[in-house]
Amino acid sequence: MLQCASANPDGRKRALLIGGGIANFTDVAATFNGIIRALREKEAKLKAARMHIYVPRGGPNYQTGLSRMRTLGEELGVPLEVYGPEATMTGICKQAIDCIMSEA
């Protein structure tokens, strides 16, 4: 998915939504480990594609998982925003659309 999302950089911003609803039994922090590893591996491609990443998530241990994702964004220098279960998916999608439609 990251390969496709970051293919053929054209100078325009892109948005990637990673996450979903509220998990019932899944340890959110544990599931983010693989995602974090993949984002680290694709750091250069994400930067070249001007990728902005949005991570909404809730469920067991979500605060730790979102904290790790926030830290990753800072480490990589890639715009990455995290949201807990209080955020709506429609609101997050609107922010992503507004981001890619802006000129800067």
mmCIF file of N, CA, C and O in Angstrom:
data_model
loop_
_atom_site.group_PDB
_atom_site.id
_atom_site.type_symbol
_atom_site.label_atom_id
_atom_site.label_comp_id
_atom_site.label_asym_id
_atom_site.label_seq_id
_atom_site.Cartn_x
_atom_site.Cartn_y
_atom_site.Cartn_z
ATOM 1 N N MET A 1 0.813 -1.168 0.000
ATOM 2 C CA MET A 1 0.000 0.000 0.000
ATOM 3 C C MET A 1 0.871 1.251 0.000
ATOM 4 O O MET A 1 0.587 2.187 -0.736
ATOM 5 N N LEU A 2 1.911 1.281 0.823
ATOM 6 C CA LEU A 2 2.789 2.450 0.868
ATOM 7 C C LEU A 2 3.501 2.666 -0.454
ATOM 8 O O LEU A 2 3.710 3.801 -0.878
ATOM 9 N N GLN A 3 3.874 1.588 -1.116
ATOM 10 C CA GLN A 3 4.532 1.678 -2.418
ATOM 11 C C GLN A 3 3.614 2.376 -3.420
ATOM 12 O O GLN A 3 4.025 3.285 -4.137
ATOM 13 N N CYS A 4 2.374 1.969 -3.453
ATOM 14 C CA CYS A 4 1.402 2.553 -4.373
ATOM 15 C C CYS A 4 1.098 4.003 -3.992
ATOM 16 O O CYS A 4 1.055 4.879 -4.856
ATOM 17 N N ALA A 5 0.901 4.273 -2.725
ATOM 18 C CA ALA A 5 0.537 5.620 -2.265
ATOM 19 C C ALA A 5 1.643 6.640 -2.521
ATOM 20 O O ALA A 5 1.364 7.823 -2.695
ATOM 21 N N SER A 6 2.876 6.183 -2.549
ATOM 22 C CA SER A 6 3.996 7.118 -2.709
ATOM 23 C C SER A 6 4.621 7.063 -4.109
ATOM 24 O O SER A 6 5.612 7.741 -4.370
ATOM 25 N N ALA A 7 4.025 6.311 -5.016
ATOM 26 C CA ALA A 7 4.582 6.157 -6.367
ATOM 27 C C ALA A 7 4.456 7.450 -7.176
ATOM 28 O O ALA A 7 3.525 8.225 -6.988
ATOM 29 N N ASN A 8 5.411 7.667 -8.053
ATOM 30 C CA ASN A 8 5.390 8.774 -9.009
ATOM 31 C C ASN A 8 5.141 10.138 -8.362
ATOM 32 O O ASN A 8 4.152 10.802 -8.670
ATOM 33 N N PRO A 9 6.014 10.588 -7.488
ATOM 34 C CA PRO A 9 5.822 11.895 -6.863
ATOM 35 C C PRO A 9 5.704 12.989 -7.926
ATOM 36 O O PRO A 9 6.460 13.000 -8.898
ATOM 37 N N ASP A 10 4.739 13.858 -7.753
ATOM 38 C CA ASP A 10 4.490 14.909 -8.742
ATOM 39 C C ASP A 10 4.526 16.307 -8.142
ATOM 40 O O ASP A 10 4.111 17.268 -8.773
ATOM 41 N N GLY A 11 4.995 16.425 -6.896
ATOM 42 C CA GLY A 11 5.095 17.724 -6.257
ATOM 43 C C GLY A 11 3.852 18.139 -5.493
ATOM 44 O O GLY A 11 3.895 19.086 -4.716
ATOM 45 N N ARG A 12 2.757 17.433 -5.708
ATOM 46 C CA ARG A 12 1.532 17.761 -4.970
ATOM 47 C C ARG A 12 1.479 16.973 -3.667
ATOM 48 O O ARG A 12 2.038 15.886 -3.568
ATOM 49 N N LYS A 13 0.818 17.544 -2.668
ATOM 50 C CA LYS A 13 0.649 16.845 -1.396
ATOM 51 C C LYS A 13 -0.249 15.632 -1.582
ATOM 52 O O LYS A 13 -1.125 15.613 -2.450
ATOM 53 N N ARG A 14 -0.018 14.654 -0.723
ATOM 54 C CA ARG A 14 -0.850 13.458 -0.683
ATOM 55 C C ARG A 14 -1.240 13.194 0.763
ATOM 56 O O ARG A 14 -0.552 13.611 1.682
ATOM 57 N N ALA A 15 -2.319 12.468 0.942
ATOM 58 C CA ALA A 15 -2.777 12.120 2.287
ATOM 59 C C ALA A 15 -2.952 10.614 2.384
ATOM 60 O O ALA A 15 -3.412 9.965 1.443
ATOM 61 N N LEU A 16 -2.566 10.080 3.525
ATOM 62 C CA LEU A 16 -2.711 8.653 3.800
ATOM 63 C C LEU A 16 -3.410 8.506 5.140
ATOM 64 O O LEU A 16 -2.961 9.069 6.144
ATOM 65 N N LEU A 17 -4.509 7.775 5.151
ATOM 66 C CA LEU A 17 -5.270 7.521 6.366
ATOM 67 C C LEU A 17 -4.936 6.123 6.851
ATOM 68 O O LEU A 17 -5.125 5.148 6.115
ATOM 69 N N ILE A 18 -4.391 6.034 8.059
ATOM 70 C CA ILE A 18 -4.026 4.736 8.636
ATOM 71 C C ILE A 18 -4.859 4.546 9.891
ATOM 72 O O ILE A 18 -4.712 5.288 10.852
ATOM 73 N N GLY A 19 -5.686 3.557 9.914
ATOM 74 C CA GLY A 19 -6.463 3.314 11.124
ATOM 75 C C GLY A 19 -7.874 2.927 10.794
ATOM 76 O O GLY A 19 -8.183 2.449 9.710
ATOM 77 N N GLY A 20 -8.728 3.166 11.734
ATOM 78 C CA GLY A 20 -10.114 2.789 11.541
ATOM 79 C C GLY A 20 -10.896 3.055 12.796
ATOM 80 O O GLY A 20 -10.677 4.046 13.475
ATOM 81 N N GLY A 21 -11.765 2.166 13.093
ATOM 82 C CA GLY A 21 -12.673 2.334 14.220
ATOM 83 C C GLY A 21 -12.029 2.014 15.551
ATOM 84 O O GLY A 21 -10.817 2.041 15.714
ATOM 85 N N ILE A 22 -12.874 1.716 16.481
ATOM 86 C CA ILE A 22 -12.434 1.412 17.839
ATOM 87 C C ILE A 22 -12.341 -0.105 17.988
ATOM 88 O O ILE A 22 -13.322 -0.815 17.769
ATOM 89 N N ALA A 23 -11.155 -0.580 18.348
ATOM 90 C CA ALA A 23 -10.939 -2.019 18.530
ATOM 91 C C ALA A 23 -11.587 -2.478 19.833
ATOM 92 O O ALA A 23 -11.602 -1.749 20.820
ATOM 93 N N ASN A 24 -12.108 -3.678 19.835
ATOM 94 C CA ASN A 24 -12.689 -4.233 21.053
ATOM 95 C C ASN A 24 -11.650 -4.947 21.907
ATOM 96 O O ASN A 24 -11.579 -4.736 23.108
ATOM 97 N N PHE A 25 -10.864 -5.797 21.279
ATOM 98 C CA PHE A 25 -9.931 -6.631 22.029
ATOM 99 C C PHE A 25 -8.492 -6.522 21.546
ATOM 100 O O PHE A 25 -7.588 -7.032 22.186
ATOM 101 N N THR A 26 -8.273 -5.891 20.416
ATOM 102 C CA THR A 26 -6.942 -5.815 19.828
ATOM 103 C C THR A 26 -6.114 -4.748 20.523
ATOM 104 O O THR A 26 -6.569 -3.626 20.719
ATOM 105 N N ASP A 27 -4.889 -5.093 20.887
ATOM 106 C CA ASP A 27 -3.966 -4.132 21.486
ATOM 107 C C ASP A 27 -3.482 -3.195 20.385
ATOM 108 O O ASP A 27 -2.697 -3.584 19.519
ATOM 109 N N VAL A 28 -3.964 -1.979 20.400
ATOM 110 C CA VAL A 28 -3.665 -1.018 19.345
ATOM 111 C C VAL A 28 -2.165 -0.759 19.245
ATOM 112 O O VAL A 28 -1.601 -0.714 18.142
ATOM 113 N N ALA A 29 -1.499 -0.578 20.366
ATOM 114 C CA ALA A 29 -0.055 -0.308 20.348
ATOM 115 C C ALA A 29 0.696 -1.444 19.667
ATOM 116 O O ALA A 29 1.620 -1.209 18.886
ATOM 117 N N ALA A 30 0.302 -2.675 19.932
ATOM 118 C CA ALA A 30 0.971 -3.828 19.319
ATOM 119 C C ALA A 30 0.744 -3.860 17.812
ATOM 120 O O ALA A 30 1.667 -4.162 17.052
ATOM 121 N N THR A 31 -0.463 -3.540 17.367
ATOM 122 C CA THR A 31 -0.723 -3.580 15.930
ATOM 123 C C THR A 31 0.016 -2.474 15.193
ATOM 124 O O THR A 31 0.306 -2.615 13.998
ATOM 125 N N PHE A 32 0.325 -1.386 15.869
ATOM 126 C CA PHE A 32 1.048 -0.298 15.224
ATOM 127 C C PHE A 32 2.523 -0.617 15.009
ATOM 128 O O PHE A 32 3.184 0.052 14.223
ATOM 129 N N ASN A 33 3.071 -1.626 15.682
ATOM 130 C CA ASN A 33 4.492 -1.949 15.527
ATOM 131 C C ASN A 33 4.863 -2.224 14.070
ATOM 132 O O ASN A 33 5.864 -1.723 13.566
ATOM 133 N N GLY A 34 4.060 -3.014 13.391
ATOM 134 C CA GLY A 34 4.330 -3.324 11.989
ATOM 135 C C GLY A 34 4.165 -2.110 11.091
ATOM 136 O O GLY A 34 4.933 -1.908 10.140
ATOM 137 N N ILE A 35 3.181 -1.289 11.384
ATOM 138 C CA ILE A 35 2.962 -0.074 10.603
ATOM 139 C C ILE A 35 4.131 0.879 10.781
ATOM 140 O O ILE A 35 4.622 1.466 9.804
ATOM 141 N N ILE A 36 4.606 1.013 11.998
ATOM 142 C CA ILE A 36 5.753 1.884 12.276
ATOM 143 C C ILE A 36 6.986 1.395 11.511
ATOM 144 O O ILE A 36 7.715 2.191 10.908
ATOM 145 N N ARG A 37 7.211 0.094 11.522
ATOM 146 C CA ARG A 37 8.355 -0.470 10.799
ATOM 147 C C ARG A 37 8.245 -0.163 9.296
ATOM 148 O O ARG A 37 9.214 0.265 8.660
ATOM 149 N N ALA A 38 7.070 -0.334 8.733
ATOM 150 C CA ALA A 38 6.872 -0.073 7.300
ATOM 151 C C ALA A 38 7.074 1.406 6.967
ATOM 152 O O ALA A 38 7.690 1.741 5.954
ATOM 153 N N LEU A 39 6.577 2.293 7.814
ATOM 154 C CA LEU A 39 6.753 3.727 7.566
ATOM 155 C C LEU A 39 8.220 4.121 7.639
ATOM 156 O O LEU A 39 8.683 4.946 6.848
ATOM 157 N N ARG A 40 8.958 3.519 8.569
ATOM 158 C CA ARG A 40 10.399 3.790 8.648
ATOM 159 C C ARG A 40 11.106 3.349 7.365
ATOM 160 O O ARG A 40 11.966 4.047 6.845
ATOM 161 N N GLU A 41 10.731 2.170 6.860
ATOM 162 C CA GLU A 41 11.351 1.642 5.644
ATOM 163 C C GLU A 41 11.059 2.522 4.434
ATOM 164 O O GLU A 41 11.869 2.596 3.512
ATOM 165 N N LYS A 42 9.936 3.181 4.410
ATOM 166 C CA LYS A 42 9.518 3.996 3.256
ATOM 167 C C LYS A 42 9.688 5.493 3.508
ATOM 168 O O LYS A 42 9.120 6.312 2.778
ATOM 169 N N GLU A 43 10.486 5.863 4.483
ATOM 170 C CA GLU A 43 10.653 7.271 4.857
ATOM 171 C C GLU A 43 10.963 8.164 3.653
ATOM 172 O O GLU A 43 10.309 9.190 3.441
ATOM 173 N N ALA A 44 11.957 7.809 2.864
ATOM 174 C CA ALA A 44 12.356 8.654 1.729
ATOM 175 C C ALA A 44 11.225 8.798 0.722
ATOM 176 O O ALA A 44 10.984 9.892 0.199
ATOM 177 N N LYS A 45 10.520 7.716 0.454
ATOM 178 C CA LYS A 45 9.410 7.769 -0.503
ATOM 179 C C LYS A 45 8.257 8.618 0.032
ATOM 180 O O LYS A 45 7.610 9.342 -0.734
ATOM 181 N N LEU A 46 7.989 8.528 1.324
ATOM 182 C CA LEU A 46 6.926 9.338 1.922
ATOM 183 C C LEU A 46 7.253 10.825 1.812
ATOM 184 O O LEU A 46 6.384 11.638 1.483
ATOM 185 N N LYS A 47 8.512 11.162 2.070
ATOM 186 C CA LYS A 47 8.925 12.565 1.969
ATOM 187 C C LYS A 47 8.863 13.048 0.528
ATOM 188 O O LYS A 47 8.388 14.152 0.260
ATOM 189 N N ALA A 48 9.336 12.237 -0.404
ATOM 190 C CA ALA A 48 9.325 12.620 -1.810
ATOM 191 C C ALA A 48 7.899 12.839 -2.317
ATOM 192 O O ALA A 48 7.648 13.709 -3.148
ATOM 193 N N ALA A 49 6.955 12.060 -1.791
ATOM 194 C CA ALA A 49 5.556 12.157 -2.205
ATOM 195 C C ALA A 49 4.802 13.251 -1.446
ATOM 196 O O ALA A 49 3.614 13.436 -1.676
ATOM 197 N N ARG A 50 5.491 13.950 -0.542
ATOM 198 C CA ARG A 50 4.864 15.001 0.282
ATOM 199 C C ARG A 50 3.639 14.452 1.017
ATOM 200 O O ARG A 50 2.578 15.064 1.072
ATOM 201 N N MET A 51 3.811 13.255 1.581
ATOM 202 C CA MET A 51 2.719 12.551 2.238
ATOM 203 C C MET A 51 2.399 13.167 3.595
ATOM 204 O O MET A 51 3.299 13.458 4.382
ATOM 205 N N HIS A 52 1.114 13.347 3.846
ATOM 206 C CA HIS A 52 0.598 13.750 5.154
ATOM 207 C C HIS A 52 -0.190 12.551 5.669
ATOM 208 O O HIS A 52 -1.059 12.033 4.959
ATOM 209 N N ILE A 53 0.113 12.127 6.887
ATOM 210 C CA ILE A 53 -0.465 10.897 7.421
ATOM 211 C C ILE A 53 -1.428 11.224 8.555
ATOM 212 O O ILE A 53 -1.119 12.030 9.433
ATOM 213 N N TYR A 54 -2.583 10.573 8.529
ATOM 214 C CA TYR A 54 -3.625 10.759 9.534
ATOM 215 C C TYR A 54 -3.898 9.405 10.174
ATOM 216 O O TYR A 54 -4.132 8.420 9.473
ATOM 217 N N VAL A 55 -3.849 9.362 11.512
ATOM 218 C CA VAL A 55 -3.997 8.089 12.229
ATOM 219 C C VAL A 55 -5.102 8.199 13.278
ATOM 220 O O VAL A 55 -4.864 8.660 14.394
ATOM 221 N N PRO A 56 -6.328 7.797 12.922
ATOM 222 C CA PRO A 56 -7.389 7.731 13.920
ATOM 223 C C PRO A 56 -7.468 6.324 14.504
ATOM 224 O O PRO A 56 -7.383 5.346 13.769
ATOM 225 N N ARG A 57 -7.619 6.231 15.815
ATOM 226 C CA ARG A 57 -7.708 4.889 16.407
ATOM 227 C C ARG A 57 -8.219 4.981 17.836
ATOM 228 O O ARG A 57 -8.001 5.944 18.543
ATOM 229 N N GLY A 58 -8.879 3.943 18.249
ATOM 230 C CA GLY A 58 -9.349 3.790 19.609
ATOM 231 C C GLY A 58 -9.293 2.323 19.977
ATOM 232 O O GLY A 58 -9.129 1.473 19.113
ATOM 233 N N GLY A 59 -9.415 2.042 21.246
ATOM 234 C CA GLY A 59 -9.409 0.658 21.704
ATOM 235 C C GLY A 59 -8.352 0.448 22.765
ATOM 236 O O GLY A 59 -7.703 1.398 23.220
ATOM 237 N N PRO A 60 -8.157 -0.806 23.175
ATOM 238 C CA PRO A 60 -7.193 -1.103 24.230
ATOM 239 C C PRO A 60 -5.789 -0.587 23.892
ATOM 240 O O PRO A 60 -5.275 -0.834 22.808
ATOM 241 N N ASN A 61 -5.236 0.176 24.813
ATOM 242 C CA ASN A 61 -3.868 0.670 24.702
ATOM 243 C C ASN A 61 -3.675 1.670 23.546
ATOM 244 O O ASN A 61 -2.580 1.838 23.040
ATOM 245 N N TYR A 62 -4.770 2.342 23.154
ATOM 246 C CA TYR A 62 -4.669 3.249 22.004
ATOM 247 C C TYR A 62 -3.809 4.471 22.309
ATOM 248 O O TYR A 62 -3.129 4.985 21.412
ATOM 249 N N GLN A 63 -3.805 4.940 23.578
ATOM 250 C CA GLN A 63 -2.991 6.113 23.904
ATOM 251 C C GLN A 63 -1.509 5.847 23.649
ATOM 252 O O GLN A 63 -0.809 6.688 23.090
ATOM 253 N N THR A 64 -1.039 4.679 24.026
ATOM 254 C CA THR A 64 0.360 4.314 23.798
ATOM 255 C C THR A 64 0.639 4.205 22.304
ATOM 256 O O THR A 64 1.654 4.701 21.809
ATOM 257 N N GLY A 65 -0.253 3.568 21.580
ATOM 258 C CA GLY A 65 -0.078 3.419 20.146
ATOM 259 C C GLY A 65 -0.043 4.764 19.431
ATOM 260 O O GLY A 65 0.829 5.011 18.592
ATOM 261 N N LEU A 66 -0.954 5.653 19.766
ATOM 262 C CA LEU A 66 -0.976 6.970 19.134
ATOM 263 C C LEU A 66 0.248 7.794 19.519
ATOM 264 O O LEU A 66 0.786 8.532 18.692
ATOM 265 N N SER A 67 0.709 7.634 20.741
ATOM 266 C CA SER A 67 1.925 8.330 21.169
ATOM 267 C C SER A 67 3.129 7.866 20.346
ATOM 268 O O SER A 67 3.952 8.683 19.916
ATOM 269 N N ARG A 68 3.225 6.571 20.118
ATOM 270 C CA ARG A 68 4.323 6.035 19.299
ATOM 271 C C ARG A 68 4.252 6.568 17.866
ATOM 272 O O ARG A 68 5.275 6.894 17.265
ATOM 273 N N MET A 69 3.046 6.648 17.338
ATOM 274 C CA MET A 69 2.885 7.167 15.976
ATOM 275 C C MET A 69 3.256 8.649 15.916
ATOM 276 O O MET A 69 3.929 9.076 14.977
ATOM 277 N N ARG A 70 2.847 9.415 16.896
ATOM 278 C CA ARG A 70 3.187 10.842 16.943
ATOM 279 C C ARG A 70 4.703 11.022 16.988
ATOM 280 O O ARG A 70 5.280 11.834 16.263
ATOM 281 N N THR A 71 5.362 10.240 17.826
ATOM 282 C CA THR A 71 6.819 10.293 17.942
ATOM 283 C C THR A 71 7.477 9.922 16.620
ATOM 284 O O THR A 71 8.446 10.544 16.194
ATOM 285 N N LEU A 72 6.940 8.919 15.951
ATOM 286 C CA LEU A 72 7.477 8.510 14.656
ATOM 287 C C LEU A 72 7.413 9.660 13.657
ATOM 288 O O LEU A 72 8.382 9.916 12.943
ATOM 289 N N GLY A 73 6.301 10.362 13.600
ATOM 290 C CA GLY A 73 6.174 11.491 12.687
ATOM 291 C C GLY A 73 7.237 12.542 12.948
ATOM 292 O O GLY A 73 7.845 13.073 12.013
ATOM 293 N N GLU A 74 7.503 12.804 14.228
ATOM 294 C CA GLU A 74 8.541 13.769 14.595
ATOM 295 C C GLU A 74 9.921 13.273 14.185
ATOM 296 O O GLU A 74 10.734 14.032 13.661
ATOM 297 N N GLU A 75 10.192 11.992 14.422
ATOM 298 C CA GLU A 75 11.492 11.417 14.078
ATOM 299 C C GLU A 75 11.744 11.443 12.570
ATOM 300 O O GLU A 75 12.851 11.746 12.127
ATOM 301 N N LEU A 76 10.716 11.118 11.794
ATOM 302 C CA LEU A 76 10.875 11.046 10.340
ATOM 303 C C LEU A 76 10.782 12.415 9.673
ATOM 304 O O LEU A 76 11.241 12.579 8.544
ATOM 305 N N GLY A 77 10.168 13.356 10.357
ATOM 306 C CA GLY A 77 9.953 14.657 9.736
ATOM 307 C C GLY A 77 8.847 14.614 8.697
ATOM 308 O O GLY A 77 8.844 15.369 7.730
ATOM 309 N N VAL A 78 7.894 13.730 8.907
ATOM 310 C CA VAL A 78 6.743 13.583 8.025
ATOM 311 C C VAL A 78 5.515 14.076 8.794
ATOM 312 O O VAL A 78 5.324 13.688 9.944
ATOM 313 N N PRO A 79 4.687 14.924 8.173
ATOM 314 C CA PRO A 79 3.481 15.386 8.872
ATOM 315 C C PRO A 79 2.583 14.196 9.225
ATOM 316 O O PRO A 79 2.164 13.443 8.343
ATOM 317 N N LEU A 80 2.340 14.010 10.510
ATOM 318 C CA LEU A 80 1.555 12.876 10.976
ATOM 319 C C LEU A 80 0.682 13.353 12.129
ATOM 320 O O LEU A 80 1.187 13.881 13.109
ATOM 321 N N GLU A 81 -0.618 13.204 11.977
ATOM 322 C CA GLU A 81 -1.570 13.616 13.003
ATOM 323 C C GLU A 81 -2.286 12.391 13.547
ATOM 324 O O GLU A 81 -2.662 11.499 12.784
ATOM 325 N N VAL A 82 -2.468 12.365 14.869
ATOM 326 C CA VAL A 82 -3.153 11.243 15.500
ATOM 327 C C VAL A 82 -4.447 11.730 16.135
ATOM 328 O O VAL A 82 -4.553 12.881 16.562
ATOM 329 N N TYR A 83 -5.424 10.830 16.186
ATOM 330 C CA TYR A 83 -6.738 11.143 16.738
ATOM 331 C C TYR A 83 -7.235 9.955 17.537
ATOM 332 O O TYR A 83 -7.107 8.811 17.102
ATOM 333 N N GLY A 84 -7.847 10.222 18.670
ATOM 334 C CA GLY A 84 -8.446 9.188 19.490
ATOM 335 C C GLY A 84 -9.885 8.934 19.084
ATOM 336 O O GLY A 84 -10.367 9.448 18.069
ATOM 337 N N PRO A 85 -10.590 8.157 19.900
ATOM 338 C CA PRO A 85 -11.960 7.751 19.551
ATOM 339 C C PRO A 85 -12.961 8.907 19.545
ATOM 340 O O PRO A 85 -14.067 8.755 19.032
ATOM 341 N N GLU A 86 -12.583 10.052 20.076
ATOM 342 C CA GLU A 86 -13.497 11.193 20.087
ATOM 343 C C GLU A 86 -13.626 11.846 18.714
ATOM 344 O O GLU A 86 -14.581 12.564 18.437
ATOM 345 N N ALA A 87 -12.677 11.610 17.836
ATOM 346 C CA ALA A 87 -12.693 12.220 16.501
ATOM 347 C C ALA A 87 -13.583 11.407 15.556
ATOM 348 O O ALA A 87 -13.671 10.186 15.665
ATOM 349 N N THR A 88 -14.210 12.105 14.637
ATOM 350 C CA THR A 88 -15.043 11.417 13.651
ATOM 351 C C THR A 88 -14.235 11.169 12.380
ATOM 352 O O THR A 88 -13.376 11.972 12.017
ATOM 353 N N MET A 89 -14.514 10.076 11.717
ATOM 354 C CA MET A 89 -13.816 9.751 10.479
ATOM 355 C C MET A 89 -14.125 10.798 9.410
ATOM 356 O O MET A 89 -13.241 11.176 8.642
ATOM 357 N N THR A 90 -15.351 11.299 9.367
ATOM 358 C CA THR A 90 -15.690 12.318 8.374
ATOM 359 C C THR A 90 -14.912 13.603 8.620
ATOM 360 O O THR A 90 -14.462 14.251 7.676
ATOM 361 N N GLY A 91 -14.714 13.956 9.884
ATOM 362 C CA GLY A 91 -13.926 15.143 10.201
ATOM 363 C C GLY A 91 -12.464 14.988 9.809
ATOM 364 O O GLY A 91 -11.851 15.915 9.271
ATOM 365 N N ILE A 92 -11.919 13.820 10.049
ATOM 366 C CA ILE A 92 -10.520 13.556 9.698
ATOM 367 C C ILE A 92 -10.355 13.546 8.181
ATOM 368 O O ILE A 92 -9.399 14.115 7.647
ATOM 369 N N CYS A 93 -11.285 12.934 7.478
ATOM 370 C CA CYS A 93 -11.214 12.916 6.013
ATOM 371 C C CYS A 93 -11.311 14.328 5.457
ATOM 372 O O CYS A 93 -10.613 14.667 4.498
ATOM 373 N N LYS A 94 -12.137 15.167 6.055
ATOM 374 C CA LYS A 94 -12.227 16.556 5.606
ATOM 375 C C LYS A 94 -10.892 17.266 5.788
ATOM 376 O O LYS A 94 -10.443 17.999 4.903
ATOM 377 N N GLN A 95 -10.237 17.029 6.918
ATOM 378 C CA GLN A 95 -8.921 17.644 7.141
ATOM 379 C C GLN A 95 -7.914 17.170 6.093
ATOM 380 O O GLN A 95 -7.109 17.954 5.589
ATOM 381 N N ALA A 96 -7.943 15.883 5.773
ATOM 382 C CA ALA A 96 -7.009 15.344 4.770
ATOM 383 C C ALA A 96 -7.283 15.962 3.403
ATOM 384 O O ALA A 96 -6.358 16.347 2.691
ATOM 385 N N ILE A 97 -8.549 16.084 3.044
ATOM 386 C CA ILE A 97 -8.896 16.699 1.759
ATOM 387 C C ILE A 97 -8.464 18.156 1.733
ATOM 388 O O ILE A 97 -7.878 18.624 0.749
ATOM 389 N N ASP A 98 -8.745 18.882 2.807
ATOM 390 C CA ASP A 98 -8.335 20.283 2.874
ATOM 391 C C ASP A 98 -6.828 20.411 2.739
ATOM 392 O O ASP A 98 -6.331 21.314 2.081
ATOM 393 N N CYS A 99 -6.096 19.497 3.341
ATOM 394 C CA CYS A 99 -4.627 19.524 3.278
ATOM 395 C C CYS A 99 -4.137 19.372 1.845
ATOM 396 O O CYS A 99 -3.322 20.163 1.379
ATOM 397 N N ILE A 100 -4.636 18.365 1.147
ATOM 398 C CA ILE A 100 -4.116 18.129 -0.205
ATOM 399 C C ILE A 100 -4.615 19.163 -1.214
ATOM 400 O O ILE A 100 -4.014 19.362 -2.261
ATOM 401 N N MET A 101 -5.708 19.820 -0.880
ATOM 402 C CA MET A 101 -6.229 20.855 -1.784
ATOM 403 C C MET A 101 -5.557 22.215 -1.569
ATOM 404 O O MET A 101 -5.670 23.087 -2.424
ATOM 405 N N SER A 102 -4.866 22.385 -0.451
ATOM 406 C CA SER A 102 -4.202 23.661 -0.189
ATOM 407 C C SER A 102 -2.958 23.777 -1.057
ATOM 408 O O SER A 102 -2.345 22.785 -1.447
ATOM 409 N N GLU A 103 -2.560 24.973 -1.348
ATOM 410 C CA GLU A 103 -1.431 25.237 -2.238
ATOM 411 C C GLU A 103 -0.085 24.961 -1.595
ATOM 412 O O GLU A 103 0.853 24.549 -2.253
ATOM 413 N N ALA A 104 0.057 25.248 -0.330
ATOM 414 C CA ALA A 104 1.378 25.178 0.328
ATOM 415 C C ALA A 104 1.903 23.770 0.420
ATOM 416 O O ALA A 104 1.260 22.810 0.436
#
